Coordinates of C-alpha atoms in Angstrom, one line a residue:
Chain A
M1 CA 131.1 84.6 67.5
Q2 CA 129.9 87.6 69.4
Y3 CA 127.9 88.6 66.4
K4 CA 126.3 85.5 65.9
L5 CA 125.2 85.2 69.4
L6 CA 123.8 88.9 68.9
K7 CA 121.8 87.6 65.6
L8 CA 120.2 84.5 67.7
I9 CA 119.5 86.8 70.4
G10 CA 117.9 89.3 68.0
F11 CA 115.7 86.3 66.2
I12 CA 114.6 84.4 69.4
S13 CA 113.4 87.9 70.4
I14 CA 111.8 88.5 67.2
I15 CA 109.9 85.5 67.7
G16 CA 109.2 85.6 71.3
L17 CA 107.8 89.5 71.3
T18 CA 105.5 88.6 67.7
S19 CA 102.2 88.0 69.0
C20 CA 101.4 84.3 69.6
E21 CA 97.6 83.0 69.6
K22 CA 97.0 83.5 72.9
I23 CA 99.2 85.4 74.7
D24 CA 100.9 88.9 74.0
L25 CA 104.4 88.9 75.0
R26 CA 105.1 92.9 74.2
G27 CA 103.1 93.2 77.4
A28 CA 105.6 92.1 79.6
F29 CA 107.7 95.0 78.5
F30 CA 105.5 97.7 77.3
S31 CA 101.8 98.3 77.7
Y32 CA 99.4 99.7 74.8
Q33 CA 97.9 102.0 77.6
T34 CA 98.7 102.1 81.4
V35 CA 96.1 101.7 84.4
N36 CA 95.7 105.7 84.6
E37 CA 95.3 106.0 80.7
R38 CA 92.2 103.4 80.9
F39 CA 90.7 104.9 84.2
E40 CA 90.7 108.5 82.6
E41 CA 88.8 107.1 79.5
S42 CA 86.2 105.1 82.0
M43 CA 85.7 107.9 84.0
E44 CA 84.8 110.3 81.0
W45 CA 82.3 107.3 79.9
N46 CA 81.0 107.5 83.4
E47 CA 80.3 111.3 83.0
E48 CA 77.9 110.5 79.8
N49 CA 76.5 107.1 81.0
P50 CA 75.4 107.5 84.8
F51 CA 75.8 104.5 87.5
K52 CA 73.0 102.3 87.0
E53 CA 70.4 101.5 89.7
I54 CA 68.6 97.9 89.6
K55 CA 65.2 98.1 91.4
T56 CA 63.7 94.9 92.5
T57 CA 60.4 94.5 94.1
N58 CA 62.1 91.2 95.9
E59 CA 63.7 91.3 99.5
A60 CA 66.0 88.7 98.0
Y61 CA 67.9 88.5 94.6
S62 CA 71.0 86.6 93.2
F63 CA 73.5 87.8 90.8
F64 CA 75.5 85.1 88.5
V65 CA 79.5 85.7 88.6
M66 CA 81.7 84.2 86.2
A67 CA 85.5 84.8 85.5
D68 CA 88.1 83.7 82.7
S69 CA 85.8 82.5 79.9
H70 CA 88.6 83.4 77.4
I71 CA 86.3 83.6 74.8
G72 CA 87.2 81.9 71.9
G73 CA 85.4 78.8 73.5
I74 CA 82.0 79.7 73.8
E75 CA 80.1 76.8 75.2
N76 CA 80.7 77.3 79.1
F77 CA 79.7 81.0 78.6
Q78 CA 76.5 80.2 76.9
T79 CA 75.5 78.1 79.6
F80 CA 76.4 80.5 82.1
T81 CA 74.1 83.3 80.6
K82 CA 71.4 80.6 80.0
N83 CA 71.2 79.5 83.6
A84 CA 71.5 83.2 84.9
I85 CA 68.4 84.0 82.7
S86 CA 66.7 80.9 83.6
S87 CA 67.2 81.2 87.3
K88 CA 65.9 84.9 87.0
A89 CA 69.0 86.1 88.5
L90 CA 69.2 90.2 88.7
A91 CA 72.4 90.5 86.9
L92 CA 75.7 89.0 85.5
V93 CA 79.0 90.0 86.3
M94 CA 81.9 89.0 84.6
V95 CA 85.3 89.4 86.7
G96 CA 87.7 89.8 83.7
D97 CA 89.3 87.7 81.1
I98 CA 86.3 87.8 79.3
T99 CA 88.3 87.2 76.2
T100 CA 91.9 86.7 74.9
G101 CA 92.1 90.5 73.7
R102 CA 91.5 89.5 69.9
I103 CA 88.8 91.5 67.8
K104 CA 87.4 88.3 66.4
D105 CA 86.9 87.2 70.4
Y106 CA 85.3 90.5 71.3
E107 CA 83.0 89.7 68.4
T108 CA 82.2 86.6 69.7
L109 CA 81.3 87.7 72.9
S110 CA 79.4 90.8 71.4
Q111 CA 77.1 88.3 69.7
N112 CA 76.7 86.1 72.6
I113 CA 76.4 88.4 75.7
P114 CA 72.3 88.6 76.5
H115 CA 70.4 91.6 75.4
E116 CA 69.9 94.1 78.4
D117 CA 66.0 93.4 78.2
S118 CA 66.7 89.5 79.1
I119 CA 69.6 90.6 81.9
T120 CA 71.8 93.3 82.7
S121 CA 75.7 92.5 82.4
F122 CA 78.3 93.9 84.3
L123 CA 82.0 93.7 82.9
M124 CA 85.4 94.4 83.7
V125 CA 88.7 93.9 81.9
G126 CA 91.0 91.5 82.9
N127 CA 95.0 91.3 81.7
H128 CA 94.0 89.2 78.8
D129 CA 91.3 91.5 77.7
I130 CA 93.9 94.0 77.0
Y131 CA 96.3 91.9 75.2
F132 CA 96.7 93.1 71.4
D133 CA 95.4 96.5 72.3
G134 CA 92.1 94.8 73.3
W135 CA 91.2 97.6 75.8
K136 CA 90.0 99.8 72.2
E137 CA 87.9 96.9 71.6
F138 CA 86.3 96.5 75.0
Y139 CA 85.7 100.2 75.6
K140 CA 84.1 100.8 72.1
R141 CA 81.8 97.7 73.0
F142 CA 81.0 98.0 76.6
G143 CA 82.5 101.5 78.0
S144 CA 83.8 101.7 81.2
S145 CA 85.7 99.4 83.4
T146 CA 85.6 101.2 86.5
Y147 CA 82.2 102.1 87.9
Y148 CA 80.1 101.1 90.6
F149 CA 76.4 100.4 90.7
W150 CA 73.9 99.6 93.0
V151 CA 70.7 97.4 93.8
K152 CA 67.5 99.0 95.3
T153 CA 64.9 96.7 97.4
P154 CA 61.8 97.5 99.2
K155 CA 64.0 97.6 102.7
A156 CA 67.7 97.9 101.2
K157 CA 70.1 99.6 99.0
D158 CA 73.3 97.1 98.2
L159 CA 76.7 99.0 96.6
F160 CA 78.5 96.6 94.3
I161 CA 82.0 98.3 92.9
C162 CA 83.8 97.2 89.7
L163 CA 87.4 97.8 89.3
D164 CA 90.3 97.4 86.4
S165 CA 93.0 95.5 87.7
G166 CA 94.2 94.3 84.2
S167 CA 97.6 95.5 84.8
G168 CA 98.1 94.1 88.2
T169 CA 97.6 97.5 90.0
L170 CA 94.7 99.7 90.2
G171 CA 96.9 102.8 89.7
D172 CA 96.9 105.8 92.1
K173 CA 93.8 107.9 90.4
Q174 CA 91.7 104.5 90.6
L175 CA 92.6 103.7 94.1
Q176 CA 91.9 107.5 94.8
W177 CA 88.4 107.1 93.2
L178 CA 88.0 104.1 95.2
K179 CA 88.5 105.6 98.7
D180 CA 87.0 108.6 97.9
L181 CA 83.7 106.4 97.0
L182 CA 83.9 104.4 99.8
Q183 CA 84.5 107.3 102.4
E184 CA 81.5 109.0 100.6
K185 CA 79.0 106.2 100.2
R186 CA 79.7 103.1 101.8
N187 CA 77.6 103.9 105.0
L188 CA 74.4 104.4 102.8
Y189 CA 74.2 100.6 101.8
R190 CA 73.4 97.7 103.3
H191 CA 76.0 95.4 101.7
C192 CA 79.6 96.4 99.5
I193 CA 80.8 93.9 97.1
V194 CA 83.7 94.5 95.4
F195 CA 84.8 92.6 91.9
T196 CA 87.9 92.8 90.6
H197 CA 90.1 90.9 88.3
V198 CA 93.7 90.3 89.6
N199 CA 93.4 87.9 92.9
F200 CA 95.2 88.9 95.6
F201 CA 96.4 86.4 97.5
R202 CA 98.9 83.5 96.3
T203 CA 97.4 80.1 97.8
R204 CA 99.5 78.1 95.2
H205 CA 102.4 78.7 92.9
T206 CA 101.4 79.8 90.0
G207 CA 103.3 82.0 87.2
S208 CA 100.7 84.7 87.2
T209 CA 101.0 87.4 89.5
N210 CA 99.2 89.5 92.0
P211 CA 99.1 93.1 93.0
V212 CA 102.3 94.2 94.5
V213 CA 102.1 93.7 98.7
D214 CA 102.1 97.2 99.5
E215 CA 99.0 97.8 97.3
L216 CA 97.6 94.6 98.7
Q217 CA 97.9 96.2 102.7
T218 CA 96.7 99.4 101.3
L219 CA 93.3 97.4 99.9
M220 CA 93.1 95.0 102.6
D221 CA 93.0 98.1 105.1
L222 CA 90.3 100.1 103.2
F223 CA 88.2 97.0 102.7
Y224 CA 88.3 96.2 106.3
T225 CA 87.8 99.9 107.5
Y226 CA 84.8 100.5 105.1
N227 CA 83.3 97.0 106.0
V228 CA 83.6 95.7 102.1
N229 CA 81.5 92.6 102.7
F230 CA 83.0 90.4 99.8
V231 CA 85.7 91.0 97.1
I232 CA 85.4 88.9 94.4
M233 CA 88.0 87.9 91.9
G234 CA 89.1 85.7 89.2
H235 CA 92.9 85.4 87.2
D236 CA 94.1 82.2 89.0
H237 CA 91.5 80.0 87.4
I238 CA 91.5 77.9 90.9
K239 CA 88.3 79.0 93.5
S240 CA 89.9 80.0 97.0
I241 CA 88.2 81.7 99.8
E242 CA 90.0 83.5 102.5
N243 CA 88.3 85.3 105.1
L244 CA 89.9 88.2 107.3
E245 CA 87.0 89.0 109.7
K246 CA 84.5 91.2 108.0
T247 CA 85.9 90.7 104.6
T248 CA 85.5 87.7 102.4
Y249 CA 87.9 87.2 99.7
I250 CA 86.6 85.0 97.1
T251 CA 88.6 83.8 93.9
L252 CA 86.9 82.0 91.2
D253 CA 87.2 79.1 89.0
A254 CA 88.0 79.7 85.4
I255 CA 85.0 79.2 83.2
L256 CA 86.8 78.6 80.1
D257 CA 85.9 75.8 77.7
G258 CA 87.7 72.5 78.2
F259 CA 88.7 73.6 81.9
S260 CA 87.8 70.6 84.3
Q261 CA 87.3 72.5 87.2
A262 CA 85.1 75.1 85.5
S263 CA 82.4 76.7 87.8
Y264 CA 80.7 80.2 88.3
L265 CA 79.4 81.9 91.4
K266 CA 75.8 82.4 92.5
L267 CA 75.5 85.3 94.9
S268 CA 72.2 85.0 97.0
I269 CA 71.7 88.5 98.8
D270 CA 69.4 89.4 100.9
D271 CA 70.1 90.1 104.8
F272 CA 73.1 88.0 104.5
V273 CA 75.4 87.2 101.5
E274 CA 75.3 83.5 100.5
N275 CA 77.8 82.5 97.9
E276 CA 77.7 79.1 96.0
F277 CA 79.9 77.5 93.1
V278 CA 78.0 76.0 90.4
N279 CA 80.2 73.3 88.3
L280 CA 79.8 73.2 84.7
Chain B
M1 CA 104.3 102.6 122.5
Y2 CA 106.2 100.4 120.2
L3 CA 109.0 103.0 119.8
R4 CA 109.5 102.9 123.4
S5 CA 109.7 99.0 123.7
L6 CA 112.0 99.0 120.8
N7 CA 114.2 101.9 122.2
N8 CA 114.3 99.7 125.1
I9 CA 115.3 96.6 123.6
V10 CA 117.9 98.3 121.0
F11 CA 119.7 100.1 124.4
L12 CA 119.9 96.8 126.3
I13 CA 121.5 95.1 123.3
F14 CA 124.1 97.8 122.6
F15 CA 125.7 96.8 126.1
I16 CA 126.0 92.8 125.3
P17 CA 129.0 93.4 122.6
I18 CA 131.1 94.8 125.3
Y19 CA 131.3 91.0 127.1
I20 CA 131.8 89.5 124.1
N21 CA 134.0 91.7 121.9
A22 CA 131.5 91.8 118.8
Q23 CA 131.8 94.2 116.0
I24 CA 128.6 96.6 115.7
D25 CA 127.5 98.0 112.3
V26 CA 124.8 100.7 113.0
R27 CA 122.7 101.4 109.8
L28 CA 120.6 104.7 109.2
Q29 CA 118.5 105.0 106.3
A30 CA 116.0 107.1 104.6
D31 CA 113.7 106.5 101.8
I32 CA 111.8 108.9 99.7
G33 CA 109.7 107.9 96.4
K34 CA 106.1 107.8 94.7
N35 CA 104.1 104.9 94.0
N36 CA 100.5 103.8 93.1
L37 CA 99.2 104.0 96.3
S38 CA 99.2 107.6 97.0
L39 CA 98.8 110.7 94.7
H40 CA 101.6 112.1 97.0
A41 CA 105.2 111.3 97.8
F42 CA 105.9 108.7 100.5
S43 CA 109.0 108.6 102.7
N44 CA 110.3 106.3 105.4
A45 CA 113.3 106.2 107.7
A46 CA 115.1 103.4 109.3
V47 CA 117.6 102.1 111.7
M48 CA 119.3 99.1 112.0
T49 CA 121.8 97.5 113.9
S50 CA 124.1 94.1 113.5
F51 CA 126.5 92.6 115.7
Y52 CA 129.0 90.2 114.5
F53 CA 130.3 87.7 116.5
T54 CA 132.8 85.3 115.1
K55 CA 130.9 83.3 112.1
N56 CA 127.5 84.8 113.8
T57 CA 125.5 88.0 112.9
F58 CA 122.8 88.9 114.9
S59 CA 120.4 92.2 113.2
I60 CA 117.6 93.9 114.3
G61 CA 116.1 96.8 112.2
S62 CA 113.0 99.1 112.9
Q63 CA 111.3 101.6 110.3
L64 CA 108.9 104.3 110.6
T65 CA 106.8 105.7 107.8
I66 CA 106.8 109.4 108.0
S67 CA 103.6 110.5 108.0
D68 CA 100.6 112.2 109.7
N69 CA 100.1 108.6 111.4
P70 CA 103.3 106.7 111.5
L71 CA 103.5 102.9 111.2
P72 CA 106.1 100.7 112.4
A73 CA 108.0 98.0 111.1
F74 CA 110.6 95.7 112.5
Y75 CA 112.6 92.9 111.8
I76 CA 114.9 90.5 113.5
N77 CA 117.3 87.8 112.3
Y78 CA 120.1 85.7 112.9
T79 CA 122.7 85.0 110.2
R80 CA 125.4 82.0 109.9
N81 CA 128.3 82.5 107.7
I82 CA 129.7 79.1 106.7
E83 CA 132.4 77.9 104.2
I84 CA 132.4 75.1 102.1
Y85 CA 135.2 74.1 100.2
K86 CA 136.7 77.6 100.5
Q87 CA 133.2 78.8 99.2
K88 CA 131.2 81.5 100.9
F89 CA 128.1 80.8 102.3
D90 CA 125.3 82.3 104.5
L91 CA 122.2 81.2 106.2
K92 CA 119.9 83.7 107.9
A93 CA 116.4 83.0 109.8
F94 CA 114.4 86.2 109.9
Y95 CA 111.1 87.3 111.2
T96 CA 109.4 90.7 110.1
F97 CA 106.7 92.8 111.7
D98 CA 104.9 95.3 109.7
M99 CA 102.0 97.1 111.2
F100 CA 101.1 98.3 107.8
S101 CA 97.7 100.0 109.2
E102 CA 96.0 100.7 112.3
K103 CA 93.9 97.6 112.8
L104 CA 96.2 95.0 110.5
Y105 CA 99.3 93.5 110.6
E106 CA 101.5 91.3 108.4
I107 CA 104.3 88.8 109.6
N108 CA 107.0 87.1 107.8
R109 CA 109.2 84.2 108.8
G110 CA 111.7 82.6 106.7
L111 CA 115.0 81.1 105.5
L112 CA 117.4 82.6 103.0
A113 CA 120.9 81.1 101.9
G114 CA 123.6 83.4 100.2
Y115 CA 126.3 83.0 98.3
I116 CA 128.9 85.3 97.9
L117 CA 131.3 86.1 95.0
P118 CA 133.7 88.9 94.2
H119 CA 131.4 90.2 91.5
F120 CA 128.0 88.4 92.4
T121 CA 125.7 87.9 95.4
F122 CA 123.0 85.2 95.0
K123 CA 120.3 84.6 97.5
I124 CA 117.6 82.4 97.7
G125 CA 114.9 81.5 100.4
T126 CA 111.6 80.8 101.4
N127 CA 109.1 82.8 103.6
F128 CA 105.8 82.2 105.4
R129 CA 103.6 85.3 105.3
T130 CA 100.6 85.9 107.4
Y131 CA 98.0 88.9 107.5
R132 CA 96.2 89.3 111.0
I133 CA 94.1 91.7 112.7
F134 CA 95.1 93.5 115.9
T135 CA 91.7 92.5 117.8
N136 CA 91.4 89.1 119.0
S137 CA 90.3 87.3 115.7
D138 CA 91.2 83.7 114.6
S139 CA 90.8 84.9 111.2
T140 CA 94.4 85.2 109.4
I141 CA 95.2 84.9 105.8
N142 CA 98.8 82.8 105.0
E143 CA 100.4 82.4 102.4
N144 CA 103.2 79.7 102.6
F145 CA 106.4 78.9 100.8
N146 CA 107.0 82.0 98.9
F147 CA 110.2 81.9 96.8
M148 CA 112.5 84.9 97.8
Y149 CA 115.7 85.7 95.4
L150 CA 118.3 88.2 94.8
V151 CA 121.1 88.7 92.2
T152 CA 123.4 91.3 92.2
Y153 CA 126.3 92.4 90.2
Y154 CA 128.9 94.4 91.6
I155 CA 131.4 96.3 89.3
N156 CA 134.2 96.3 91.4
S157 CA 135.6 93.9 93.7
P158 CA 134.8 94.0 97.8
A159 CA 138.4 95.7 98.2
S160 CA 137.7 98.5 96.2
N161 CA 136.4 101.3 98.3
W162 CA 133.7 102.4 96.2
N163 CA 131.2 100.0 94.4
V164 CA 128.5 100.0 92.0
G165 CA 125.9 97.3 92.1
I166 CA 122.7 96.2 90.2
T167 CA 120.0 93.8 91.6
L168 CA 117.1 92.2 90.6
T169 CA 115.2 90.7 93.7
N170 CA 111.5 90.4 95.4
F171 CA 112.6 91.7 98.8
D172 CA 113.9 94.5 100.8
F173 CA 114.6 95.2 104.5
F174 CA 111.1 95.2 105.3
L175 CA 109.3 94.0 102.3
I176 CA 108.8 90.4 100.9
N177 CA 107.1 91.0 97.3
Q178 CA 105.6 87.4 96.1
E179 CA 108.0 85.6 93.8
T180 CA 106.3 87.1 90.5
N181 CA 106.8 90.6 91.4
P182 CA 110.6 91.6 90.9
M183 CA 112.3 95.0 91.5
F184 CA 114.9 96.2 90.7
N185 CA 117.7 98.5 92.0
I186 CA 121.1 100.1 91.6
E187 CA 122.9 100.8 94.4
T188 CA 126.2 102.7 94.8
F189 CA 128.6 102.8 97.8
Y190 CA 131.7 104.8 99.1
T191 CA 133.9 104.0 102.2
I192 CA 135.3 107.0 103.7
T193 CA 136.9 105.5 106.2
P194 CA 137.1 102.0 107.6
H195 CA 134.5 102.9 110.1
L196 CA 131.8 105.0 107.8
K197 CA 130.1 103.9 104.7
V198 CA 127.6 105.9 102.8
L199 CA 125.2 104.6 100.0
F200 CA 122.8 105.4 97.6
E201 CA 120.3 103.4 95.9
A202 CA 117.6 103.8 93.3
W203 CA 114.6 101.3 93.4
Y204 CA 112.1 100.7 90.6
I205 CA 109.1 98.5 91.0
S206 CA 106.4 97.3 88.4
S207 CA 103.3 95.3 88.4
G208 CA 101.8 92.9 86.1
A209 CA 104.8 91.9 84.0
L210 CA 104.3 88.6 84.4
N211 CA 100.8 89.1 83.6
L212 CA 102.2 90.1 80.4
S213 CA 100.4 93.6 81.0
V214 CA 103.1 95.3 82.8
N215 CA 102.4 98.8 84.4
P216 CA 104.8 101.2 86.6
F217 CA 104.1 100.8 90.3
G218 CA 106.5 102.9 91.7
F219 CA 110.1 103.9 92.9
Y220 CA 112.3 105.3 95.5
F221 CA 115.6 106.7 96.4
R222 CA 117.3 105.3 99.3
T223 CA 120.4 107.4 101.3
A224 CA 122.2 105.4 104.0
C225 CA 125.1 105.6 106.0
V226 CA 126.6 102.3 108.0
C227 CA 129.0 103.1 110.9
N228 CA 131.0 100.3 112.1
I229 CA 132.1 100.1 116.2
N230 CA 135.0 97.7 117.2
Y231 CA 134.7 96.8 120.7

């Protein structure tokens, strides 16, 4: 009887651990890479590819920001990029879970991402992007997931930081990098906006998780101390906005096809930063 | 300032049990560990006092981070033991305050119900979390109805003077994680005398497991002693 029970448990485990279409159950127990390993690769890539400066002659500019496209489906993603280009946005930012992690979905993304000449795109991984060993595909095609860039207008410079929270934690090395960056450079810029996939606050009950409370406390203190204006996140699929005085935490809707609440965020940046959700 | 106030409160509270014939437990503990928040180890020290009077328990505890800038946390709670059809339950109302930075703090309040069996302890409850700034600001961030849980298995019965327990939970004395971030611990204790018990615990925390992208977050080791005083 005990042997039959063990066989049943083993069978269920094999079925469970075998990858199904959208989720990679192995990730609940073993990761393909740790966040520190991905961070070190990102830093290697950054050394060979300097951080970007985007110059604009306009005092005001806009970014189009989205999360959770889970390509696969490509229709909403194409609408997002088309709208950004036609609106003459300065750049696109994709805050994780851009794909399902599978090679064919990364191929679809590569075929549909606008050319650099049309608009600059900034990508970072979410948890889904690293399923099925997807980090290798992301890194091969897009490089680093931990970096910063800035926008230079005639009268100001604004700092934008992209973080890898695909594993639900920044890891000690990435966190130290972020602390050093804010300490050394924050005061050189007018606005500072951080993009990271996994959302911080549980405004509703959901099976997906957030960074542990200790890490949230450290990050909240860091962002408050260094006047980070916005922290823009995805992961939860349902938008929410929280304010802690100087810092506004925005969680985006998912943009995936078939989602009734799909939207993206338009950031209009001048002396102030305004945000507007655009429904699809 | 916080330490002085807390010391005054603890000093006063110790005199109350003399008049009501209460039992007192004093627990001293120290943690040392490593997590993703720093390239170095961290350590905490805590003192906790519980007063038992018939079926009531009143507890207060305080913790300090051991660092160049020590930051305090404290809790206060009330527990009522009840028996239903000879089964032992307890109901706890708690309040915690965690000053996690010089500018920001977190408070939690909630309810926790426990069911105690010889080899198992089960606890479920809920908490309401608020993040706030010390300055006069109305901006707060709230998380409501977070689910709290604890399951412990002990290899020996309570009558034994030593035991080993394995726990899955999302909370500790001064920390309540989200319901989707469980922690694991192994605890051992040994009762040296009826009035003195020593404990050792090993905790492990991972992140991202329920996102199916698990990554180690940290671990810590705890040593503690519990001294029981009967008036």
